[in-house]
Structures are given as structure tokens and as C-alpha cells.
Coordinates of C-alpha atoms and ligand atoms in Angstrom, one line a residue:
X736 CA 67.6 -7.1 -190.2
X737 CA 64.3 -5.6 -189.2
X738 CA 62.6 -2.9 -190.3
X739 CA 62.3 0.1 -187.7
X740 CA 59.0 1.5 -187.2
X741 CA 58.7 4.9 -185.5
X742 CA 55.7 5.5 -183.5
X743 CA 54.4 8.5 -181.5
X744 CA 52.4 8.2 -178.8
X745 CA 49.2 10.4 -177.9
X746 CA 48.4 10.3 -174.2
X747 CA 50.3 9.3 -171.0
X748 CA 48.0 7.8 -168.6
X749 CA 47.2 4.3 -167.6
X750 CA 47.1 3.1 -171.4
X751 CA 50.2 5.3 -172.4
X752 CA 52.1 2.7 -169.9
X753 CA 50.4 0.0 -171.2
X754 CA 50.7 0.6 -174.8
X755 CA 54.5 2.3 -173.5
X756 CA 55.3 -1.6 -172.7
X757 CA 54.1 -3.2 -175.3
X758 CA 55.8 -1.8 -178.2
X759 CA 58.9 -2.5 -176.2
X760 CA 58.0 -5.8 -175.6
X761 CA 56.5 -6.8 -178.8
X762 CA 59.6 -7.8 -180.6
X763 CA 61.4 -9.7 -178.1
X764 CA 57.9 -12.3 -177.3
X765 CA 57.0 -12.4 -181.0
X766 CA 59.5 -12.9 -184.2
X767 CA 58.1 -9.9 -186.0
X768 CA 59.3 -8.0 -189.0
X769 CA 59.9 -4.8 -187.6
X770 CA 61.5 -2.8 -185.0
X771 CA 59.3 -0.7 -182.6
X772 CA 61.0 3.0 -182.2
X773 CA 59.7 5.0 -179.8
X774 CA 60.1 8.2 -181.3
X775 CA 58.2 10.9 -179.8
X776 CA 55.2 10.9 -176.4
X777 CA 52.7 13.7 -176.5
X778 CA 51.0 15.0 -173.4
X779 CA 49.3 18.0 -172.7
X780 CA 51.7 19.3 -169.7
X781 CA 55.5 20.1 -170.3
X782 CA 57.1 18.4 -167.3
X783 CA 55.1 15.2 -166.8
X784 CA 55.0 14.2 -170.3
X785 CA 59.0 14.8 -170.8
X786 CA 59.5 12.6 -167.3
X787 CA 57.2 9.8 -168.9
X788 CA 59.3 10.1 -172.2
X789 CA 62.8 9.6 -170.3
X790 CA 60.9 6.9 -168.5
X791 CA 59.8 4.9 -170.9
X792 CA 63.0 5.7 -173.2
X793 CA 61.1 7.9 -176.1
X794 CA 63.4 9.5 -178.0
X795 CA 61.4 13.1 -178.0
X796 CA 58.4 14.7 -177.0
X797 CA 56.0 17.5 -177.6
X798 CA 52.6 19.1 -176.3
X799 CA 51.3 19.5 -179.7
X800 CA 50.1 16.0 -181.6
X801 CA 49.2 17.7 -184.7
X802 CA 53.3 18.4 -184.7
X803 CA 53.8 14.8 -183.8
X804 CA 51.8 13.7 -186.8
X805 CA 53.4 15.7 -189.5
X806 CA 57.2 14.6 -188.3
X807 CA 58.8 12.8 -191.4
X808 CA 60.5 10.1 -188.8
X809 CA 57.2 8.8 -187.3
X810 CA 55.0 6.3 -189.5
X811 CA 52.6 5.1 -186.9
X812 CA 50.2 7.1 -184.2
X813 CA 49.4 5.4 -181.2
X814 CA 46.3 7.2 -179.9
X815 CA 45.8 6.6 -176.3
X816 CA 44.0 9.5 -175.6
X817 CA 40.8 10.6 -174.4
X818 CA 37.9 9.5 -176.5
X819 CA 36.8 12.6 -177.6
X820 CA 40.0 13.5 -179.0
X821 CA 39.8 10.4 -181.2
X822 CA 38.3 11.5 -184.0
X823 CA 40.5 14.2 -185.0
X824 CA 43.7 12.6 -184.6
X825 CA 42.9 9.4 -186.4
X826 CA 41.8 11.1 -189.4
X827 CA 44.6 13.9 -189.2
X828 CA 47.0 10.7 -189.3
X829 CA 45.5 9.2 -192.2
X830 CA 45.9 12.3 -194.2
X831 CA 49.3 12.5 -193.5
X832 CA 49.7 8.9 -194.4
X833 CA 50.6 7.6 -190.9
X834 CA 49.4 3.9 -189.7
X835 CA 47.0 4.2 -186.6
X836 CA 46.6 1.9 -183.6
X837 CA 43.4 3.4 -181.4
X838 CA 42.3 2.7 -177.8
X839 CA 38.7 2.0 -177.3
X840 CA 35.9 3.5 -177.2
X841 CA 36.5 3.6 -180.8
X842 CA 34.6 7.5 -180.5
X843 CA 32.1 9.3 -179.3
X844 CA 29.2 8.2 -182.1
X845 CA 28.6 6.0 -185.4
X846 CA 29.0 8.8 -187.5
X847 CA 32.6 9.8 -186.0
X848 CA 33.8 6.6 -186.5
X849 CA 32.9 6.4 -189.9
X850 CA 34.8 9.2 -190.6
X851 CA 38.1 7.6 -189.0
X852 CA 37.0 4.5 -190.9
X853 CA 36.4 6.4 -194.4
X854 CA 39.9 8.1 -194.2
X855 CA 41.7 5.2 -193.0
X856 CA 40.7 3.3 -196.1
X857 CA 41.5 6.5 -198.3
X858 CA 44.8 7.1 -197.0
X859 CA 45.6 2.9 -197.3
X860 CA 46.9 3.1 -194.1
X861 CA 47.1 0.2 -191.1
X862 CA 44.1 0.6 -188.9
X863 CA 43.6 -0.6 -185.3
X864 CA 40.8 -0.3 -182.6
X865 CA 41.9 -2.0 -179.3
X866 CA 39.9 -4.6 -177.8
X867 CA 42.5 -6.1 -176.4
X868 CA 40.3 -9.1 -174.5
X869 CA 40.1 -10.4 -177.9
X870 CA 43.9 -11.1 -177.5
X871 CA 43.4 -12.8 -173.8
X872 CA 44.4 -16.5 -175.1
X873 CA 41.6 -18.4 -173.3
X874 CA 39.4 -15.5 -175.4
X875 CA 40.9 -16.8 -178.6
X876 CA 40.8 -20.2 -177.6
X877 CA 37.0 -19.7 -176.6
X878 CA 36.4 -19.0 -180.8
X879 CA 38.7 -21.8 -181.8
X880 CA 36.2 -23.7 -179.8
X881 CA 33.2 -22.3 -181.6
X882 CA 34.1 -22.3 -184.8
X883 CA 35.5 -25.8 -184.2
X884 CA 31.8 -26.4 -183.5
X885 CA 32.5 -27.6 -180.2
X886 CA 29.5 -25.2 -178.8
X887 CA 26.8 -26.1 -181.6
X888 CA 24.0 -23.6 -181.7
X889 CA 24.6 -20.5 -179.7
X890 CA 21.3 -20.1 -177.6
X891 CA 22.8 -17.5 -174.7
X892 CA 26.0 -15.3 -174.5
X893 CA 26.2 -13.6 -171.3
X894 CA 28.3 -10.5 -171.0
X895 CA 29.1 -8.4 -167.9
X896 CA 31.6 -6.0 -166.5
X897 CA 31.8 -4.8 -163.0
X898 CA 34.4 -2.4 -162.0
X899 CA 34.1 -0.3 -158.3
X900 CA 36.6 2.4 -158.9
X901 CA 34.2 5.6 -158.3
X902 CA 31.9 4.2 -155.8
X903 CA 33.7 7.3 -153.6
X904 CA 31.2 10.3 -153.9
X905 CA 34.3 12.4 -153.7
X906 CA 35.8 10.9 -156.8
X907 CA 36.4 13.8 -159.2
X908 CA 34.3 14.9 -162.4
X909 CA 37.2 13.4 -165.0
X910 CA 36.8 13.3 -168.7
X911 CA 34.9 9.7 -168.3
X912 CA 32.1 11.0 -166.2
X913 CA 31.1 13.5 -169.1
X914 CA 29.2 12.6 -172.1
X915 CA 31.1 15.0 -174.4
X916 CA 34.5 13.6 -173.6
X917 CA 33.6 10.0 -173.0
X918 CA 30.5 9.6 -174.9
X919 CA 28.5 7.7 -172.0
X920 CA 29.7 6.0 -168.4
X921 CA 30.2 2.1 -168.7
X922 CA 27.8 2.3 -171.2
X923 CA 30.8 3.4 -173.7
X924 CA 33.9 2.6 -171.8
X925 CA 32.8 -1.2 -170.7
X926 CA 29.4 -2.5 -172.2
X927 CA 32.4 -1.3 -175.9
X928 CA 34.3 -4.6 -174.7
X929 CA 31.1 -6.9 -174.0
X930 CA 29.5 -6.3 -177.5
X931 CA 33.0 -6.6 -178.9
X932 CA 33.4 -10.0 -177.2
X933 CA 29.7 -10.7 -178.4
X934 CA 30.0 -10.0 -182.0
X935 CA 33.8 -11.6 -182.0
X936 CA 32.5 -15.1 -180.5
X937 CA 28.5 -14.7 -181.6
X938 CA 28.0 -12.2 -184.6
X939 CA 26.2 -9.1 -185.1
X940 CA 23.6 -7.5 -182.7
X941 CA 20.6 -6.4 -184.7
X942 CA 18.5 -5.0 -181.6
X943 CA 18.7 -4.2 -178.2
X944 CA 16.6 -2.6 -174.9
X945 CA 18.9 -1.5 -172.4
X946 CA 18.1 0.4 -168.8
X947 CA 20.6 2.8 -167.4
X948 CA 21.2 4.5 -163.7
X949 CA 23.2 7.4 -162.7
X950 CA 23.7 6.7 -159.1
X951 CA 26.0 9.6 -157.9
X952 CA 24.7 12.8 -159.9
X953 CA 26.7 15.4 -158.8
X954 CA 30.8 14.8 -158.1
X955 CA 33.4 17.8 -157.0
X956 CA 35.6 19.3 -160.0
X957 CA 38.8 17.8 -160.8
X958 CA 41.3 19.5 -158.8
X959 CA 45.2 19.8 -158.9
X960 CA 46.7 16.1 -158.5
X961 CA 43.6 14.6 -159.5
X962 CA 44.0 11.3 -160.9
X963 CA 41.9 8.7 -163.2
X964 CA 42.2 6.0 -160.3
X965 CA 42.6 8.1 -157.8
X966 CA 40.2 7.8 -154.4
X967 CA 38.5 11.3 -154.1
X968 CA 39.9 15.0 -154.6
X969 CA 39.9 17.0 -151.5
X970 CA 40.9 19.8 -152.8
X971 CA 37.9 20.6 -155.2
X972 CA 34.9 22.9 -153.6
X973 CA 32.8 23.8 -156.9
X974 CA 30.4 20.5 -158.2
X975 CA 29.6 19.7 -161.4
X976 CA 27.3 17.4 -163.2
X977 CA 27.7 13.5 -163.8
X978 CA 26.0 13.0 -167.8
X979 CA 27.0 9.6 -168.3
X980 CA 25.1 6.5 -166.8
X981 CA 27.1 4.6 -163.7
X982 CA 25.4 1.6 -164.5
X983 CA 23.7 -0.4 -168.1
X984 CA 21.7 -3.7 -168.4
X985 CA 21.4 -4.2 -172.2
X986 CA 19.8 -7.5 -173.3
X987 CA 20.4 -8.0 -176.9
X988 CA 18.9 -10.2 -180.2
X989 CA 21.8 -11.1 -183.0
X990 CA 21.2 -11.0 -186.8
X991 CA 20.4 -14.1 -188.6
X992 CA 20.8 -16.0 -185.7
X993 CA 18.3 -17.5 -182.6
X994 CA 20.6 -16.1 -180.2
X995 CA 19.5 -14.5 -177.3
X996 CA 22.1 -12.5 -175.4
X997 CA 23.2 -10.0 -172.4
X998 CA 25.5 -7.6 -170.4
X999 CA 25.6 -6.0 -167.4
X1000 CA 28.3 -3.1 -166.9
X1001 CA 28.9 -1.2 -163.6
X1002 CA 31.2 1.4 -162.4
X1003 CA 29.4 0.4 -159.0
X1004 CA 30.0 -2.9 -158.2
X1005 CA 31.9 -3.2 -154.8
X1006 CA 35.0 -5.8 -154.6
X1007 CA 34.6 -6.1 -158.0
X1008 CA 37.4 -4.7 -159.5
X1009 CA 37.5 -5.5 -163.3
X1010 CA 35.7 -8.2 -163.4
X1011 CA 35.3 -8.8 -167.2
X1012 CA 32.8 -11.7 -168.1
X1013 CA 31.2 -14.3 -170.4
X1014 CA 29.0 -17.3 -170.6
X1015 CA 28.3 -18.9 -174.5
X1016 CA 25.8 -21.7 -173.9
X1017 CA 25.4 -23.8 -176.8
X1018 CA 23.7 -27.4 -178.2
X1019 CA 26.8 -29.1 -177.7
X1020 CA 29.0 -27.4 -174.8
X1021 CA 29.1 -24.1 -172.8
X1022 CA 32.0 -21.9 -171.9
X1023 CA 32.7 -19.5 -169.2
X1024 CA 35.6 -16.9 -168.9
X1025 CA 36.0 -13.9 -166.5
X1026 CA 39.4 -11.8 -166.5
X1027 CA 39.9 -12.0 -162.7
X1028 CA 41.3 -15.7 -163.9
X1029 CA 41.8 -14.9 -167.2
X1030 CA 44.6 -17.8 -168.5
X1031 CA 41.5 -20.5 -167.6
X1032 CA 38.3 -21.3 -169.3
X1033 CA 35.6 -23.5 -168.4
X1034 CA 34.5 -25.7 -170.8
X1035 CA 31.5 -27.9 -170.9
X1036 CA 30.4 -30.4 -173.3
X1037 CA 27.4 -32.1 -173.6
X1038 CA 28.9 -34.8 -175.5
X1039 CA 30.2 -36.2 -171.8
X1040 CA 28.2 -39.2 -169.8
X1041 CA 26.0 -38.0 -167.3
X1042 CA 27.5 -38.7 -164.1
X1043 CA 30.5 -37.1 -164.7
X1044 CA 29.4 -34.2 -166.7
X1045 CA 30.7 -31.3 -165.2
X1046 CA 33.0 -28.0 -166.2
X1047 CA 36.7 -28.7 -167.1
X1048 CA 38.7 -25.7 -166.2
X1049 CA 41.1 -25.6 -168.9
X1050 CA 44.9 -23.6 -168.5
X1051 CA 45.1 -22.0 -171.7
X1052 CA 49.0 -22.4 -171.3
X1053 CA 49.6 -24.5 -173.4
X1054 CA 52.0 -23.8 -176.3
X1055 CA 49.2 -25.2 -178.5
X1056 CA 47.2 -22.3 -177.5
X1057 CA 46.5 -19.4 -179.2
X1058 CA 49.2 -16.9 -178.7
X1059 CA 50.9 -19.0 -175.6
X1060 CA 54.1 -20.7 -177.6
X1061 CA 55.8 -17.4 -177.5
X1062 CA 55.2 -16.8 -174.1
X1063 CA 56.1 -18.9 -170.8
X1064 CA 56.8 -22.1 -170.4
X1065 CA 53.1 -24.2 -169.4
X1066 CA 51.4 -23.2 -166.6
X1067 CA 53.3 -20.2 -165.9
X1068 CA 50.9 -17.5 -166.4
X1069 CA 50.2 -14.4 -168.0
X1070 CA 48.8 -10.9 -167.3
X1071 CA 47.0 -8.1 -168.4
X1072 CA 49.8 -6.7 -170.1
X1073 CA 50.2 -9.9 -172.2
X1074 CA 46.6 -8.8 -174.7
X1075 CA 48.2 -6.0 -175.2
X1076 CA 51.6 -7.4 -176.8
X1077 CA 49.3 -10.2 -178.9
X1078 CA 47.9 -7.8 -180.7
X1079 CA 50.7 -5.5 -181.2
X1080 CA 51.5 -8.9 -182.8
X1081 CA 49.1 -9.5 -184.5
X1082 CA 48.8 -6.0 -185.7
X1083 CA 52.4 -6.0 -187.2
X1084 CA 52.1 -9.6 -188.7
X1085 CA 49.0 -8.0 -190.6
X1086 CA 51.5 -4.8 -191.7
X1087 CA 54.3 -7.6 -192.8
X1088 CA 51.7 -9.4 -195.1
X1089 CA 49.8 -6.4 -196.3
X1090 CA 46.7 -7.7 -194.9
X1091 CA 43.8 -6.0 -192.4
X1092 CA 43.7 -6.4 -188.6
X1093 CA 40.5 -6.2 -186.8
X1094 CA 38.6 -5.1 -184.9
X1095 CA 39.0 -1.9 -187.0
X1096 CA 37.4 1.4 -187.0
X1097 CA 34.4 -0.8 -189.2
X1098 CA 33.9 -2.7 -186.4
X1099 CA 34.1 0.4 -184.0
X1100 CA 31.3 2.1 -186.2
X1101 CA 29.2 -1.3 -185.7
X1102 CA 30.0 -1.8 -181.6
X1103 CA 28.9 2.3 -181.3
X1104 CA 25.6 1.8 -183.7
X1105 CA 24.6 -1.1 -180.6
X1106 CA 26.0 1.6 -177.6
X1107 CA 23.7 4.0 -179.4
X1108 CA 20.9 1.7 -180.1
X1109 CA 20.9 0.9 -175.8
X1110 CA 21.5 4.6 -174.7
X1111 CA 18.0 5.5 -177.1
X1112 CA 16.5 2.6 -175.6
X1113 CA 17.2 3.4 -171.8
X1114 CA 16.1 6.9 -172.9
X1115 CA 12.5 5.7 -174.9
X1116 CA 12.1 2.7 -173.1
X1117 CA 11.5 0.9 -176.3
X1118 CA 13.0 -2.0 -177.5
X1119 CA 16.1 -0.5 -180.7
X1120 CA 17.4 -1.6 -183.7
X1121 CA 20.4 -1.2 -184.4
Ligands
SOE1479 C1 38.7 1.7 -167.0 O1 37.4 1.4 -166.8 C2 39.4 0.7 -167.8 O2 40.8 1.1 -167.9 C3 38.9 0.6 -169.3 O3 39.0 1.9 -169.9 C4 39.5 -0.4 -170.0 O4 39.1 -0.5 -171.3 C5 39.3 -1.7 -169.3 O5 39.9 -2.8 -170.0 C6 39.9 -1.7 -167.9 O6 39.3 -0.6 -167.2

């Protein structure tokens, strides 16, 4: 018999859907211990956060998360909310004793997610940030690889993220495009997953010079209707100001090690549409992943004769894979929502055994000290430590 565990969701959007499906999902892919309950969705409007309940088959909801928190019948707080609401809620949850899963960005500095971090670890409760492309399985098989010593010594790791989704000038001012609700542009909601993947496959960034643009610097008011994805707002006359970047370059130098490394994040890169991306080159083999393919990787080894040295493209499909016995049969690939569900899995396995789950709110205070080393940098023009 498994053991029900309530949650409560914070936030509707895309990642309220996301998150929505995995914890239905989670139990039926995985053999897991407990029972996802979907107690209770918060929003901040009435009628569309009661339609995405009934949706989605929540038991409840409420406008007011602080009430969602404090309910006896919920033990863990899925935060998929805006980033500068992060803070608050994660450390409100603690207090009352309630495990936490978190989308990233983990916050909007360091020093807010070391309080999330600090009360986490007081309260002894579960905690969770979500860089889910940790959880793709050709990601995970990329570190098997690594710490297999397939790759050798790590001399490059190339990151990049391209997305195009508000190239329109008439794309509305949302939360993301406002450094007190988002913290910075790609910057924070893109270059987070790079240095994530970087410190995951490579280890930590000790320094950084980054260089960041703000194409568009002016963009109409959200109006009625206005959505995250949505493709202008017609309705909006007034204009506000853009104070995140559009675009960062950061190169980076990692502790301890002779690495040098990369990424490029955009917000303006046409056709590209979330085009998440790495290259590790090594002593002994190189590999190369982007999520537009994301159940392949391309693995090179140097160990392999000349004339036919080449990439092999590899279909992480394979029930010996990481993660990929659980799901289809080989070759019969997964998606998006599929990193999601791994590390819902993973994240309850950790719960079953009493153990941690990373990355955590630690690891968040770490990725924003390198975010906050590049946006200084852009800013001086000097080369940061972290
Ligand atoms: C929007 O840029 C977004 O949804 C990010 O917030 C996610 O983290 C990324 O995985 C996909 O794009």
C-alpha cells in the first residue's frame, strides 16, 4: 500500500501544467513509495485557477498560498510561481514543516537563496530546485560517461540557449522582462540551466566575464488576455521599461580545474525555439547534446582509429540507460514532459530513503553567486569571481 502524499500547487501557468502532469504520472512510470494527491492549486484569479483545478483533478483551491501552506492535509509545496515570489513561500513552507519542490530560477539573488536553503535545513524538510535537463536521459548518460572517464580531462564545455519567443516588439512587459520579478532576462531564466548543466557535468565556476544586450528597451504593458507565450498584446497603449538583458555571452574558468568554458543565452534568436545546448571536449572523447534532439547524444572517442573516427549518435533508449527502463520500449522516444517525471522520481526515492536530492536550494545559492558574478561583469566590464 503506498503512502499518500498531498501536495499544493503554487502557480498555474505553463509549469503548473507541467508539474500538473507529472505528479500524476510519476507513480504509474516509476515503482515509488508514495501516492501523489493533488490536494489544493493556488492562483491569483478565482475563475481560472478553479477551471485549472477541475482540469487537472485537484481536489481544492484557493487564492491565498499562505492558506494553502498552513492546511494540516498538504505535506508538500510545489512552487511554480513567479521567481520573485520564491523566497517567501519556500521559507513559509519550511516553517510550517512542509517538503518543497521549486522551479528555477532558484530566486532573485545569493543571499535569497540562502535563506530558502538555511530554513530548509532547519525545518529537516525535502528540498528541491528544478533543473529538470539534469533528468533528460542522454544528460544523465552524458555524466555516466564522464565519470566513467570516458571524456578524460575536461579542456571545453560549451553551453548555449537560444529561445525567439519575444522577438515581437509588441510582446508585453510580463513579470520576466523585469529585474524585480525575474531577477535578469536570459541571464536568470536560461544562462540558470547552462551553469547548472556546467557545474553537474564539469564542477564549480570560480570566475566569469560576461557581456549583455537589451535589444528591445521599451515594450507595451501587459494588457487583459495577455499571455507568457503569447505573440504581442494589442490592447496595451501605455510602455514601460525592459530591465533585464535580452541577450548574455558569459565565458567562464572552473575551480581546481584547467577547464575553460562558455554559454550563450538569447531570448532573440529566430527559429530557434528552445534550443538548449552542450559540447564537453575532453583528452579522450567529446560529447554533444542539444534538446531539439534531446533522446540522442553524440559521442566521440579518441580511442577510435583514424579513418573512421567520427561522432556516434547514440539513442539513449535503451533500457540500460539512465532513467529509460521505466519508460518505452527502445527507440520509442521521450519528451519534454518525461525530465520532469525523472525527477519527481528521483525526488521521492530520495524522500523513501531519507536521503537529499539535488540540485537543492545549496546549489541554487551557488548557480545565482555565477548569474551575479556575469551581471557585475557585463556591468564593470571586468573579469568576476565568483
Ligand atoms: C521560458 O524561457 C522557459 O519556459 C524557461 O523558463 C524554462 O526553464 C525552459 O526550460 C524552457 O523555457
Amino acid at each position: 500500500m503506498k503512502k499518500k502524499l498531498n501536495i499544493a500547487i503554487i502557480g498555474k501557468g505553463f509549469m503548473g501544467k507541467v508539474h500538473s502532469h507529472m505528479w500524476r504520472s510519476v507513480d504509474k512510470i516509476f515503482d515509488v513509495e508514495y501516492e501523489p494527491v493533488l490536494k489544493v492549486a493556488v492562483g491569483t484569479d478565482e475563475d481560472s485557477t478553479k477551471a485549472f483545478a477541475e482540469k487537472w483533478g485537484y481536489e481544492d483551491y484557493t487564492t491565498d498560498w499562505k492558506a494553502a501552506i498552513e492546511r494540516d492535509d498538504v505535506d508538500l509545496i510545489d512552487i511554480v510561481s513567479p521567481t520573485y515570489l520564491h523566497k517567501d513561500m519556500v521559507v513559509y513552507a519550511a516553517q510550517h514543516g512542509k517538503h518543497v519542490f521549486c522551479e528555477k530560477p532558484c530566486a532573485l539573488t545569493a543571499a535569497e537563496a540562502q535563506e530558502m536553503a538555511d530554513a530548509c535545513d532547519k525545518a529537516g524538510v525535502m528540498q528541491y530546485l528544478n533543473h529538470n535537463y539534469r533528468r533528460v536521459p542522454a544528460v544523465a548518460y552524458a555524466k555516466q560517461l564522464i565519470e566513467e572517464g570516458k571524456i578524460g580531462e575536461i579542456y571545453h564545455f560549451r553551453g548555449a540557449y537560444l529561445q525567439d519567443w519575444i522577438m515581437d516588439e509588441n510582446f508585453p512587459l510580463t513579470w520576466h522582462l523585469k529585474k524585480e520579478t525575474a531577477g535578469g532576462g536570459p541571464l536568470f531564466d536560461l544562462a540558470s540551466h547552462n551553469i547548472d548543466l556546467a557545474r553537474f557535468l564539469v564542477g564549480e565556476i570560480d570566475s566569469v566575464s560576461a557581456h549583455t544586450r537589451t535589444f528591445i528597451k521599451e515594450r507595451p504593458l501587459p494588457g487583459a488576455g495577455s499571455a507568457t507565450f503569447s505573440k504581442g498584446n494589442a490592447e496595451a497603449s501605455e510602455m514601460g521599461e525592459v530591465t533585464v538583458d535580452d541577450a548574455c555571452f558569459i565565458t567562464m574558468d572552473f575551480a581546481g580545474k584547467n577547464t575553460l568554458g562558455s554559454c550563450d543565452v538569447t531570448r532573440f534568436a529566430s527559429g530557434k525555439r528552445n534550443y538548449n545546448y552542450f559540447e564537453v571536449y575532453g583528452s579522450k572523447g567529446s560529447l554533444v547534446w542539444n534538446l531539439e534532439r534531446m533522446d540522442e547524444l553524440m559521442y566521440l572517442s579518441n580511442g577510435d582509429n583514424a579513418p573512421e573516427q567520427g561522432f556516434r549518435d547514440i539513442m539513449v533508449t535503451d533500457g540500460a540507460h539512465p532513467y529509460t527502463g521505466n519508460w518505452w520500449a527502445p527507440g520509442h522516444l521521450v519528451g519534454y514532459e518525461t525530465t520532469f517525471v525523472n525527477a519527481a522520481y528521483d525526488y521521492l526515492t530520495a524522500m523513501a530513503k531519507g536521503e537529499k536530492v539535488t540540485p537543492d536550494f545549496h546549489d541554487g545559492v551557488q548557480i545565482l553567486k555565477v548569474l551575479e558574478a556575469a551581471k557585475k561583469s557585463a556591468d564593470t566590464g571586468e573579469r568576476t569571481k565568483v
